[in-house]
Structures are given as structure tokens and as C-alpha cells.
PDB file of C-alpha atoms and ligand atoms in Angstrom:
ATOM      1  CA  MET A   1      11.022 -11.614   8.123  1.00 83.00           C
ATOM      2  CA  ARG A   2       9.898  -9.682  11.196  1.00 96.00           C
ATOM      3  CA  LEU A   3      12.653  -9.111  13.758  1.00 97.00           C
ATOM      4  CA  PRO A   4      11.296 -10.267  17.140  1.00 97.00           C
ATOM      5  CA  VAL A   5      11.049  -7.591  19.822  1.00 98.00           C
ATOM      6  CA  ILE A   6      11.581  -8.066  23.547  1.00 98.00           C
ATOM      7  CA  ALA A   7      10.254  -4.973  25.285  1.00 98.00           C
ATOM      8  CA  GLY A   8      10.350  -4.579  29.047  1.00 98.00           C
ATOM      9  CA  ASN A   9       7.710  -2.329  30.562  1.00 98.00           C
ATOM     10  CA  TRP A  10       8.985  -1.358  33.964  1.00 98.00           C
ATOM     11  CA  LYS A  11       5.881   0.660  34.858  1.00 98.00           C
ATOM     12  CA  MET A  12       6.446   2.601  38.124  1.00 98.00           C
ATOM     13  CA  HIS A  13       9.572   0.664  39.106  1.00 98.00           C
ATOM     14  CA  LYS A  14      13.298   1.437  39.216  1.00 98.00           C
ATOM     15  CA  THR A  15      15.142   4.650  39.997  1.00 98.00           C
ATOM     16  CA  ALA A  16      17.739   6.178  37.689  1.00 98.00           C
ATOM     17  CA  SER A  17      20.623   4.301  39.328  1.00 98.00           C
ATOM     18  CA  GLU A  18      18.715   1.008  39.377  1.00 98.00           C
ATOM     19  CA  ALA A  19      17.964   1.435  35.686  1.00 98.00           C
ATOM     20  CA  ALA A  20      21.634   2.012  34.845  1.00 98.00           C
ATOM     21  CA  ALA A  21      22.704  -1.029  36.872  1.00 98.00           C
ATOM     22  CA  PHE A  22      20.114  -3.175  35.094  1.00 98.00           C
ATOM     23  CA  VAL A  23      21.260  -2.060  31.650  1.00 98.00           C
ATOM     24  CA  ASP A  24      24.886  -2.766  32.579  1.00 97.00           C
ATOM     25  CA  ALA A  25      23.902  -6.266  33.705  1.00 97.00           C
ATOM     26  CA  LEU A  26      21.929  -6.911  30.513  1.00 97.00           C
ATOM     27  CA  ARG A  27      24.642  -5.675  28.166  1.00 96.00           C
ATOM     28  CA  PRO A  28      26.539  -8.997  27.575  1.00 96.00           C
ATOM     29  CA  THR A  29      23.317 -10.876  26.765  1.00 97.00           C
ATOM     30  CA  ALA A  30      22.067  -8.065  24.556  1.00 96.00           C
ATOM     31  CA  GLU A  31      25.301  -7.950  22.589  1.00 94.00           C
ATOM     32  CA  ARG A  32      24.908 -11.613  21.667  1.00 95.00           C
ATOM     33  CA  ALA A  33      21.232 -11.266  20.718  1.00 95.00           C
ATOM     34  CA  LEU A  34      21.654  -9.879  17.221  1.00 90.00           C
ATOM     35  CA  ASN A  35      18.394 -11.443  16.049  1.00 94.00           C
ATOM     36  CA  ARG A  36      16.322  -9.571  18.632  1.00 96.00           C
ATOM     37  CA  GLU A  37      15.243  -5.962  19.071  1.00 98.00           C
ATOM     38  CA  ILE A  38      15.604  -5.109  22.756  1.00 98.00           C
ATOM     39  CA  ILE A  39      13.659  -2.256  24.299  1.00 98.00           C
ATOM     40  CA  ILE A  40      13.335  -1.115  27.900  1.00 98.00           C
ATOM     41  CA  ALA A  41      10.537   1.253  28.892  1.00 98.00           C
ATOM     42  CA  ALA A  42      11.650   3.048  32.040  1.00 98.00           C
ATOM     43  CA  ALA A  43       9.877   5.649  34.164  1.00 98.00           C
ATOM     44  CA  PHE A  44      10.531   9.277  33.164  1.00 98.00           C
ATOM     45  CA  PRO A  45      13.160  10.059  35.840  1.00 98.00           C
ATOM     46  CA  ALA A  46      15.197   6.962  34.898  1.00 98.00           C
ATOM     47  CA  LEU A  47      15.194   7.512  31.137  1.00 98.00           C
ATOM     48  CA  ALA A  48      18.298   9.667  30.805  1.00 98.00           C
ATOM     49  CA  SER A  49      20.474   7.367  32.891  1.00 98.00           C
ATOM     50  CA  ALA A  50      19.113   4.294  31.075  1.00 98.00           C
ATOM     51  CA  VAL A  51      19.969   5.939  27.739  1.00 98.00           C
ATOM     52  CA  ARG A  52      23.503   6.702  28.954  1.00 98.00           C
ATOM     53  CA  ALA A  53      24.002   3.141  30.197  1.00 98.00           C
ATOM     54  CA  ALA A  54      22.696   1.741  26.895  1.00 98.00           C
ATOM     55  CA  ASP A  55      24.911   3.985  24.771  1.00 97.00           C
ATOM     56  CA  GLY A  56      26.742   1.962  22.123  1.00 95.00           C
ATOM     57  CA  THR A  57      24.645  -1.157  22.725  1.00 96.00           C
ATOM     58  CA  ASN A  58      21.660  -2.619  20.878  1.00 96.00           C
ATOM     59  CA  ILE A  59      19.368  -1.804  23.828  1.00 98.00           C
ATOM     60  CA  ARG A  60      16.830   0.900  23.036  1.00 98.00           C
ATOM     61  CA  ILE A  61      15.124   3.009  25.676  1.00 98.00           C
ATOM     62  CA  SER A  62      11.420   3.778  25.624  1.00 98.00           C
ATOM     63  CA  ALA A  63       9.098   6.045  27.576  1.00 98.00           C
ATOM     64  CA  GLN A  64       5.756   4.732  28.840  1.00 98.00           C
ATOM     65  CA  ASN A  65       3.630   7.692  27.778  1.00 98.00           C
ATOM     66  CA  LEU A  66       3.847  11.165  26.272  1.00 98.00           C
ATOM     67  CA  HIS A  67       1.621  14.184  25.656  1.00 98.00           C
ATOM     68  CA  TRP A  68       0.571  15.106  22.131  1.00 98.00           C
ATOM     69  CA  GLU A  69       1.392  18.820  22.365  1.00 98.00           C
ATOM     70  CA  SER A  70       5.005  19.842  21.831  1.00 97.00           C
ATOM     71  CA  GLN A  71       5.011  22.194  24.834  1.00 97.00           C
ATOM     72  CA  GLY A  72       2.658  24.334  26.882  1.00 98.00           C
ATOM     73  CA  ALA A  73       0.689  24.641  30.086  1.00 98.00           C
ATOM     74  CA  TYR A  74       0.173  20.918  30.753  1.00 98.00           C
ATOM     75  CA  THR A  75       1.377  20.390  34.290  1.00 98.00           C
ATOM     76  CA  GLY A  76       2.864  16.960  34.807  1.00 96.00           C
ATOM     77  CA  GLU A  77       3.109  16.070  31.138  1.00 97.00           C
ATOM     78  CA  VAL A  78       6.105  15.263  28.918  1.00 98.00           C
ATOM     79  CA  SER A  79       6.362  15.891  25.168  1.00 98.00           C
ATOM     80  CA  ALA A  80       7.815  13.774  22.373  1.00 98.00           C
ATOM     81  CA  GLY A  81      10.569  16.323  21.761  1.00 98.00           C
ATOM     82  CA  MET A  82      11.653  16.109  25.390  1.00 98.00           C
ATOM     83  CA  LEU A  83      11.985  12.344  25.010  1.00 98.00           C
ATOM     84  CA  THR A  84      13.970  12.410  21.785  1.00 98.00           C
ATOM     85  CA  ALA A  85      16.212  15.139  23.248  1.00 98.00           C
ATOM     86  CA  ILE A  86      17.479  12.690  25.873  1.00 98.00           C
ATOM     87  CA  GLY A  87      17.853   9.792  23.460  1.00 98.00           C
ATOM     88  CA  CYS A  88      14.625   7.834  23.800  1.00 98.00           C
ATOM     89  CA  THR A  89      13.701   5.969  20.643  1.00 98.00           C
ATOM     90  CA  HIS A  90      10.344   4.391  21.545  1.00 98.00           C
ATOM     91  CA  VAL A  91       7.232   5.177  23.562  1.00 98.00           C
ATOM     92  CA  ILE A  92       4.428   2.945  24.816  1.00 98.00           C
ATOM     93  CA  ILE A  93       1.003   4.384  24.009  1.00 98.00           C
ATOM     94  CA  GLY A  94      -2.438   3.353  25.212  1.00 96.00           C
ATOM     95  CA  HIS A  95      -1.375   0.791  27.799  1.00 97.00           C
ATOM     96  CA  SER A  96      -4.448  -0.600  29.540  1.00 95.00           C
ATOM     97  CA  GLU A  97      -3.308   0.893  32.856  1.00 96.00           C
ATOM     98  CA  ARG A  98      -3.369   4.323  31.207  1.00 97.00           C
ATOM     99  CA  ARG A  99      -6.798   3.568  29.767  1.00 94.00           C
ATOM    100  CA  GLN A 100      -8.112   2.245  33.080  1.00 94.00           C
ATOM    101  CA  TYR A 101      -6.625   4.704  35.597  1.00 96.00           C
ATOM    102  CA  PHE A 102      -5.820   7.830  33.603  1.00 96.00           C
ATOM    103  CA  GLY A 103      -8.689   8.249  31.179  1.00 95.00           C
ATOM    104  CA  GLU A 104      -6.810   7.247  28.026  1.00 95.00           C
ATOM    105  CA  THR A 105      -9.173   6.819  25.075  1.00 94.00           C
ATOM    106  CA  ASP A 106      -8.752   5.636  21.505  1.00 92.00           C
ATOM    107  CA  GLY A 107      -8.854   9.323  20.532  1.00 94.00           C
ATOM    108  CA  THR A 108      -5.963  10.296  22.790  1.00 95.00           C
ATOM    109  CA  VAL A 109      -4.090   7.169  21.716  1.00 96.00           C
ATOM    110  CA  HIS A 110      -4.315   8.494  18.181  1.00 96.00           C
ATOM    111  CA  LEU A 111      -3.105  11.993  19.145  1.00 97.00           C
ATOM    112  CA  ARG A 112      -0.170  10.601  21.116  1.00 98.00           C
ATOM    113  CA  THR A 113       0.747   8.245  18.282  1.00 98.00           C
ATOM    114  CA  LEU A 114       0.828  11.129  15.805  1.00 98.00           C
ATOM    115  CA  ALA A 115       3.002  13.206  18.148  1.00 98.00           C
ATOM    116  CA  ALA A 116       5.432  10.329  18.618  1.00 98.00           C
ATOM    117  CA  LEU A 117       5.709   9.677  14.889  1.00 98.00           C
ATOM    118  CA  GLU A 118       6.230  13.358  14.097  1.00 98.00           C
ATOM    119  CA  SER A 119       9.217  13.387  16.458  1.00 98.00           C
ATOM    120  CA  GLY A 120      10.677  10.164  15.123  1.00 98.00           C
ATOM    121  CA  LEU A 121       9.791   8.050  18.155  1.00 98.00           C
ATOM    122  CA  THR A 122       8.556   4.540  17.458  1.00 98.00           C
ATOM    123  CA  PRO A 123       5.158   4.107  19.135  1.00 98.00           C
ATOM    124  CA  ILE A 124       4.322   0.793  20.771  1.00 98.00           C
ATOM    125  CA  VAL A 125       0.543   1.001  20.644  1.00 98.00           C
ATOM    126  CA  CYS A 126      -1.388  -1.288  22.991  1.00 98.00           C
ATOM    127  CA  VAL A 127      -4.823  -2.809  22.543  1.00 97.00           C
ATOM    128  CA  GLY A 128      -6.632  -5.533  24.436  1.00 97.00           C
ATOM    129  CA  GLU A 129      -9.928  -6.600  25.942  1.00 96.00           C
ATOM    130  CA  THR A 130     -10.928  -6.833  29.611  1.00 94.00           C
ATOM    131  CA  LEU A 131     -12.108 -10.043  31.252  1.00 93.00           C
ATOM    132  CA  ASP A 132     -15.747  -8.877  31.155  1.00 94.00           C
ATOM    133  CA  GLN A 133     -15.470  -8.119  27.461  1.00 95.00           C
ATOM    134  CA  ARG A 134     -13.900 -11.522  26.736  1.00 94.00           C
ATOM    135  CA  GLU A 135     -16.491 -13.395  28.782  1.00 93.00           C
ATOM    136  CA  ALA A 136     -19.298 -11.534  27.028  1.00 95.00           C
ATOM    137  CA  GLY A 137     -17.842 -12.660  23.692  1.00 96.00           C
ATOM    138  CA  HIS A 138     -16.872  -9.126  22.696  1.00 96.00           C
ATOM    139  CA  THR A 139     -13.121  -9.584  22.192  1.00 96.00           C
ATOM    140  CA  GLU A 140     -13.253  -9.246  18.426  1.00 97.00           C
ATOM    141  CA  THR A 141     -15.507  -6.174  18.545  1.00 97.00           C
ATOM    142  CA  VAL A 142     -13.313  -4.475  21.138  1.00 96.00           C
ATOM    143  CA  LEU A 143     -10.100  -5.122  19.215  1.00 97.00           C
ATOM    144  CA  ARG A 144     -11.719  -3.978  16.000  1.00 97.00           C
ATOM    145  CA  GLU A 145     -12.892  -0.738  17.636  1.00 95.00           C
ATOM    146  CA  GLN A 146      -9.546  -0.031  19.305  1.00 95.00           C
ATOM    147  CA  PHE A 147      -7.725  -0.705  16.057  1.00 96.00           C
ATOM    148  CA  THR A 148     -10.066   1.372  13.912  1.00 95.00           C
ATOM    149  CA  ALA A 149     -10.261   4.392  16.222  1.00 93.00           C
ATOM    150  CA  GLY A 150      -6.566   4.256  17.146  1.00 93.00           C
ATOM    151  CA  VAL A 151      -3.928   3.156  14.649  1.00 96.00           C
ATOM    152  CA  GLY A 152      -6.539   2.729  11.915  1.00 96.00           C
ATOM    153  CA  GLN A 153      -6.647   6.542  11.636  1.00 95.00           C
ATOM    154  CA  LEU A 154      -3.046   6.740  10.458  1.00 97.00           C
ATOM    155  CA  GLU A 155      -1.660   6.916   6.946  1.00 97.00           C
ATOM    156  CA  THR A 156       0.022   3.731   5.700  1.00 98.00           C
ATOM    157  CA  VAL A 157       3.518   5.271   5.893  1.00 97.00           C
ATOM    158  CA  GLN A 158       2.838   6.114   9.533  1.00 98.00           C
ATOM    159  CA  PHE A 159       1.457   2.684  10.350  1.00 98.00           C
ATOM    160  CA  GLU A 160       4.592   1.121   8.886  1.00 97.00           C
ATOM    161  CA  GLN A 161       6.691   2.788  11.566  1.00 97.00           C
ATOM    162  CA  LEU A 162       4.942   1.527  14.672  1.00 98.00           C
ATOM    163  CA  ILE A 163       4.811  -1.602  16.787  1.00 98.00           C
ATOM    164  CA  LEU A 164       1.482  -3.014  17.960  1.00 98.00           C
ATOM    165  CA  ALA A 165       0.979  -4.800  21.259  1.00 98.00           C
ATOM    166  CA  TYR A 166      -1.918  -7.092  22.088  1.00 98.00           C
ATOM    167  CA  GLU A 167      -2.327  -7.142  25.847  1.00 96.00           C
ATOM    168  CA  PRO A 168      -5.472  -8.847  27.152  1.00 96.00           C
ATOM    169  CA  VAL A 169      -6.191  -6.919  30.354  1.00 93.00           C
ATOM    170  CA  TRP A 170      -7.095 -10.121  32.236  1.00 93.00           C
ATOM    171  CA  ALA A 171      -3.589 -11.461  31.617  1.00 92.00           C
ATOM    172  CA  ILE A 172      -1.653  -8.403  32.807  1.00 90.00           C
ATOM    173  CA  GLY A 173       0.046  -8.908  36.145  1.00 87.00           C
ATOM    174  CA  THR A 174      -2.288 -11.773  36.979  1.00 89.00           C
ATOM    175  CA  GLY A 175      -0.049 -14.733  36.184  1.00 85.00           C
ATOM    176  CA  ARG A 176      -2.808 -15.816  33.834  1.00 87.00           C
ATOM    177  CA  THR A 177      -1.085 -15.818  30.435  1.00 87.00           C
ATOM    178  CA  ALA A 178      -3.232 -16.175  27.349  1.00 89.00           C
ATOM    179  CA  THR A 179      -2.693 -19.591  25.805  1.00 94.00           C
ATOM    180  CA  PRO A 180      -0.777 -19.472  22.543  1.00 96.00           C
ATOM    181  CA  GLU A 181      -4.058 -20.316  20.752  1.00 96.00           C
ATOM    182  CA  ILE A 182      -5.973 -17.446  22.351  1.00 96.00           C
ATOM    183  CA  ALA A 183      -3.151 -14.979  21.802  1.00 97.00           C
ATOM    184  CA  GLU A 184      -2.571 -16.096  18.215  1.00 98.00           C
ATOM    185  CA  ALA A 185      -6.287 -15.699  17.390  1.00 97.00           C
ATOM    186  CA  SER A 186      -6.181 -12.047  18.476  1.00 98.00           C
ATOM    187  CA  HIS A 187      -2.880 -11.390  16.728  1.00 98.00           C
ATOM    188  CA  LYS A 188      -4.272 -12.918  13.560  1.00 98.00           C
ATOM    189  CA  LEU A 189      -7.334 -10.703  13.819  1.00 98.00           C
ATOM    190  CA  LEU A 190      -5.184  -7.602  14.289  1.00 98.00           C
ATOM    191  CA  ARG A 191      -3.046  -8.492  11.292  1.00 98.00           C
ATOM    192  CA  SER A 192      -6.136  -9.052   9.172  1.00 98.00           C
ATOM    193  CA  LEU A 193      -7.477  -5.652  10.257  1.00 98.00           C
ATOM    194  CA  ALA A 194      -4.141  -4.207   9.163  1.00 98.00           C
ATOM    195  CA  VAL A 195      -4.451  -5.940   5.781  1.00 98.00           C
ATOM    196  CA  GLY A 196      -7.917  -4.432   5.303  1.00 98.00           C
ATOM    197  CA  ARG A 197      -6.847  -0.927   6.252  1.00 98.00           C
ATOM    198  CA  PHE A 198      -3.225  -0.664   5.073  1.00 98.00           C
ATOM    199  CA  GLY A 199      -2.700  -3.486   2.575  1.00 98.00           C
ATOM    200  CA  ALA A 200      -0.904  -6.813   2.623  1.00 97.00           C
ATOM    201  CA  SER A 201       2.661  -5.570   2.626  1.00 97.00           C
ATOM    202  CA  ALA A 202       2.299  -3.104   5.527  1.00 98.00           C
ATOM    203  CA  ALA A 203       0.355  -5.731   7.479  1.00 98.00           C
ATOM    204  CA  ALA A 204       2.971  -8.421   6.847  1.00 98.00           C
ATOM    205  CA  ALA A 205       5.734  -6.128   8.120  1.00 97.00           C
ATOM    206  CA  VAL A 206       4.176  -4.792  11.325  1.00 98.00           C
ATOM    207  CA  ARG A 207       5.394  -6.403  14.544  1.00 98.00           C
ATOM    208  CA  ILE A 208       2.610  -7.417  16.946  1.00 98.00           C
ATOM    209  CA  LEU A 209       3.837  -8.109  20.479  1.00 98.00           C
ATOM    210  CA  TYR A 210       1.991 -10.163  23.045  1.00 97.00           C
ATOM    211  CA  GLY A 211       1.808  -8.845  26.607  1.00 97.00           C
ATOM    212  CA  GLY A 212       0.290 -10.299  29.757  1.00 95.00           C
ATOM    213  CA  SER A 213       2.195 -12.461  32.255  1.00 94.00           C
ATOM    214  CA  VAL A 214       4.971 -13.302  29.803  1.00 96.00           C
ATOM    215  CA  LYS A 215       7.715 -15.296  31.556  1.00 96.00           C
ATOM    216  CA  PRO A 216      10.783 -17.200  30.385  1.00 97.00           C
ATOM    217  CA  SER A 217       8.760 -20.412  30.853  1.00 96.00           C
ATOM    218  CA  ASN A 218       5.940 -19.472  28.470  1.00 96.00           C
ATOM    219  CA  PHE A 219       7.597 -17.091  26.035  1.00 97.00           C
ATOM    220  CA  GLY A 220       9.130 -19.708  23.730  1.00 97.00           C
ATOM    221  CA  GLU A 221       5.771 -21.239  22.899  1.00 97.00           C
ATOM    222  CA  LEU A 222       4.153 -17.845  22.334  1.00 97.00           C
ATOM    223  CA  LEU A 223       6.976 -16.861  19.980  1.00 97.00           C
ATOM    224  CA  THR A 224       6.417 -19.905  17.797  1.00 97.00           C
ATOM    225  CA  CYS A 225       2.966 -18.577  16.833  1.00 97.00           C
ATOM    226  CA  GLU A 226       2.881 -17.233  13.329  1.00 97.00           C
ATOM    227  CA  ASN A 227       1.566 -13.788  14.189  1.00 98.00           C
ATOM    228  CA  ILE A 228       3.328 -13.208  17.520  1.00 98.00           C
ATOM    229  CA  ASP A 229       6.458 -11.152  16.969  1.00 98.00           C
ATOM    230  CA  GLY A 230       7.702 -10.646  20.485  1.00 98.00           C
ATOM    231  CA  GLY A 231       6.646  -9.676  23.966  1.00 98.00           C
ATOM    232  CA  LEU A 232       5.801  -6.607  26.002  1.00 98.00           C
ATOM    233  CA  VAL A 233       6.779  -7.754  29.444  1.00 98.00           C
ATOM    234  CA  GLY A 234       6.001  -6.206  32.818  1.00 97.00           C
ATOM    235  CA  GLY A 235       6.800  -8.240  35.936  1.00 97.00           C
ATOM    236  CA  ALA A 236       9.341 -10.571  34.312  1.00 97.00           C
ATOM    237  CA  SER A 237      11.284  -7.614  32.903  1.00 98.00           C
ATOM    238  CA  LEU A 238      12.246  -6.270  36.325  1.00 98.00           C
ATOM    239  CA  ASP A 239      14.842  -8.898  37.114  1.00 97.00           C
ATOM    240  CA  PRO A 240      17.930  -8.826  34.844  1.00 96.00           C
ATOM    241  CA  ASP A 241      18.258 -12.618  34.802  1.00 97.00           C
ATOM    242  CA  SER A 242      14.659 -13.185  33.824  1.00 97.00           C
ATOM    243  CA  PHE A 243      14.745 -10.430  31.189  1.00 98.00           C
ATOM    244  CA  ALA A 244      18.017 -11.850  29.829  1.00 98.00           C
ATOM    245  CA  ALA A 245      16.344 -15.273  29.610  1.00 98.00           C
ATOM    246  CA  LEU A 246      13.549 -13.707  27.550  1.00 98.00           C
ATOM    247  CA  VAL A 247      16.084 -12.046  25.251  1.00 98.00           C
ATOM    248  CA  ARG A 248      17.792 -15.426  24.761  1.00 96.00           C
ATOM    249  CA  THR A 249      14.473 -17.185  23.969  1.00 95.00           C
TER     250      THR A 249
HETATM  251  P1  LIG B   1       2.910  -8.275  33.016  1.00 94.97           P
HETATM  252  O1  LIG B   1       2.611  -6.826  32.368  1.00 94.97           O
HETATM  253  O2  LIG B   1       3.979  -8.909  32.171  1.00 94.97           O
HETATM  254  O3  LIG B   1       3.378  -7.981  34.416  1.00 94.97           O
HETATM  255  O4  LIG B   1       1.642  -9.030  32.978  1.00 94.97           O
HETATM  256  C1  LIG B   1       2.618  -6.642  30.971  1.00 94.97           C
HETATM  257  C2  LIG B   1       2.286  -5.204  30.649  1.00 94.97           C
HETATM  258  O5  LIG B   1       1.442  -4.620  31.333  1.00 94.97           O
HETATM  259  O6  LIG B   1       2.846  -4.622  29.699  1.00 94.97           O
END
């Protein structure tokens, strides 16, 4: 049985005090949702206050990126050890916005994933095709390449500790959610790639989240798909009522 994950990706939204207020508001719903893993990925300056607000609850706090070195002359970067020191438990890696705007590659996804795992952070590693790639019929090739060059480089024991996220770029922030059939086909492909690389038991255990215009109105149907184990949610995670509705789904 894979415990479903509801992960909010706040992107560049919410200050430290807004994050704390949100977590306080979510707390009663979270406490009743024992069959869900609840994660909030806040911006760096809001992480510490989100962790404090979530103390003693089942809400886990995630970063949205990290650098692979433990320290050094990397202006503007944050290391895994800095994140664990303030109580973060998860980190998103390889989000398409990082790939698109900040030069993230499958190679740097791999380095960041290793750094996260070495520090005991759970990586949430994102893959997904663009609209052009989908329309050219290249979805499978793209996912295969991202998987192979990214998480496919890990050892099985490392792979067993992470969460995967399938986020078709054309569905992110566009209101254009993948249909359950389209999403499930990609999730199934990713799980079969995991079987080939890491074996049936590791592949059966890994959670694969869907991301891209998830809302309370479409999440239930997505969650019924065999290989969809939760959601990585941007826009609909910003409002406590809508995020609580997702947690209750
Ligand atoms: P969205 O973003 O839910 O706003 O489409 C999802 C994501 O980018 O993780």
C-alpha cells in the first residue's frame, strides 16, 4: 500500500508570517488526515517559520531546491545541511520551472538528489514533457531520458527513499489538467522504468505524484488511477481551504 501524498508547491509565494498562518489554519484538517502524507514546499525565507508552525503535527515542510555542495563560494545557494538544520524533511528537485528558467539539467538533478539523500532529506524529483514534445509524439522518449539520466543513476536503496513527480509542463499553471488517462499512461511508464532499473519491489513502493493544475474538483478522479499516488500542487495549494479540500480527498 502506498500512502498518498499531498504536496503543496508554493513557488515564490508567501512570506514567513503568511506561511505560519497557513499551517495553523491547516492543522485541524491535517490532524484528521491520518491516511495522507502532507507536505508544504515553502520559499527559503518562510521555511523556518513553517517548520515551527508545523511542529508536533503531521505536516512536513519541504524546500523547493538546494545546491549539491555542502558549503562554499556559491552565492545565492542553499545546501542540504542548511535545510535539515532548520527542520526541513523534503526538497523538490528538477521542477520544470527550474529546468526552464534556471538551467537545471538531468545531470544537476542527479547531483542535487544525491546531496539531499546524503543529508536525509526526501527528494521529490520532477519529470515531465513540454507541449511541443507531447505534440511531436516524444513524451515517452523524454520521460525515459529524464528518468534514466536523473533518478536512474541512483542505487536501489537510494531510489527507495525518494518521491517521483510527473508534471507535464503544458499542464502547469495553465488550468489544463492532464486527463486521468493521459496522466496514468505516463505514471505507468515511469513505474515500468523503475521496475526495469530497480526491480519490482522498489518500483511497487515508490510514490509517483501527478502535478499540473490539480484542483479539488479533479483530484479525486486522478487519485483513483492505479499508478497515481498523490499530487504536487501549485496554484490550488495557496489557499488553505482549497489545500484542505485536497487533503480530505
Ligand atoms: P499548478 O503547479 O498546480 O499551479 O499547475 C504545479 C507545480 O508546478 O508543481
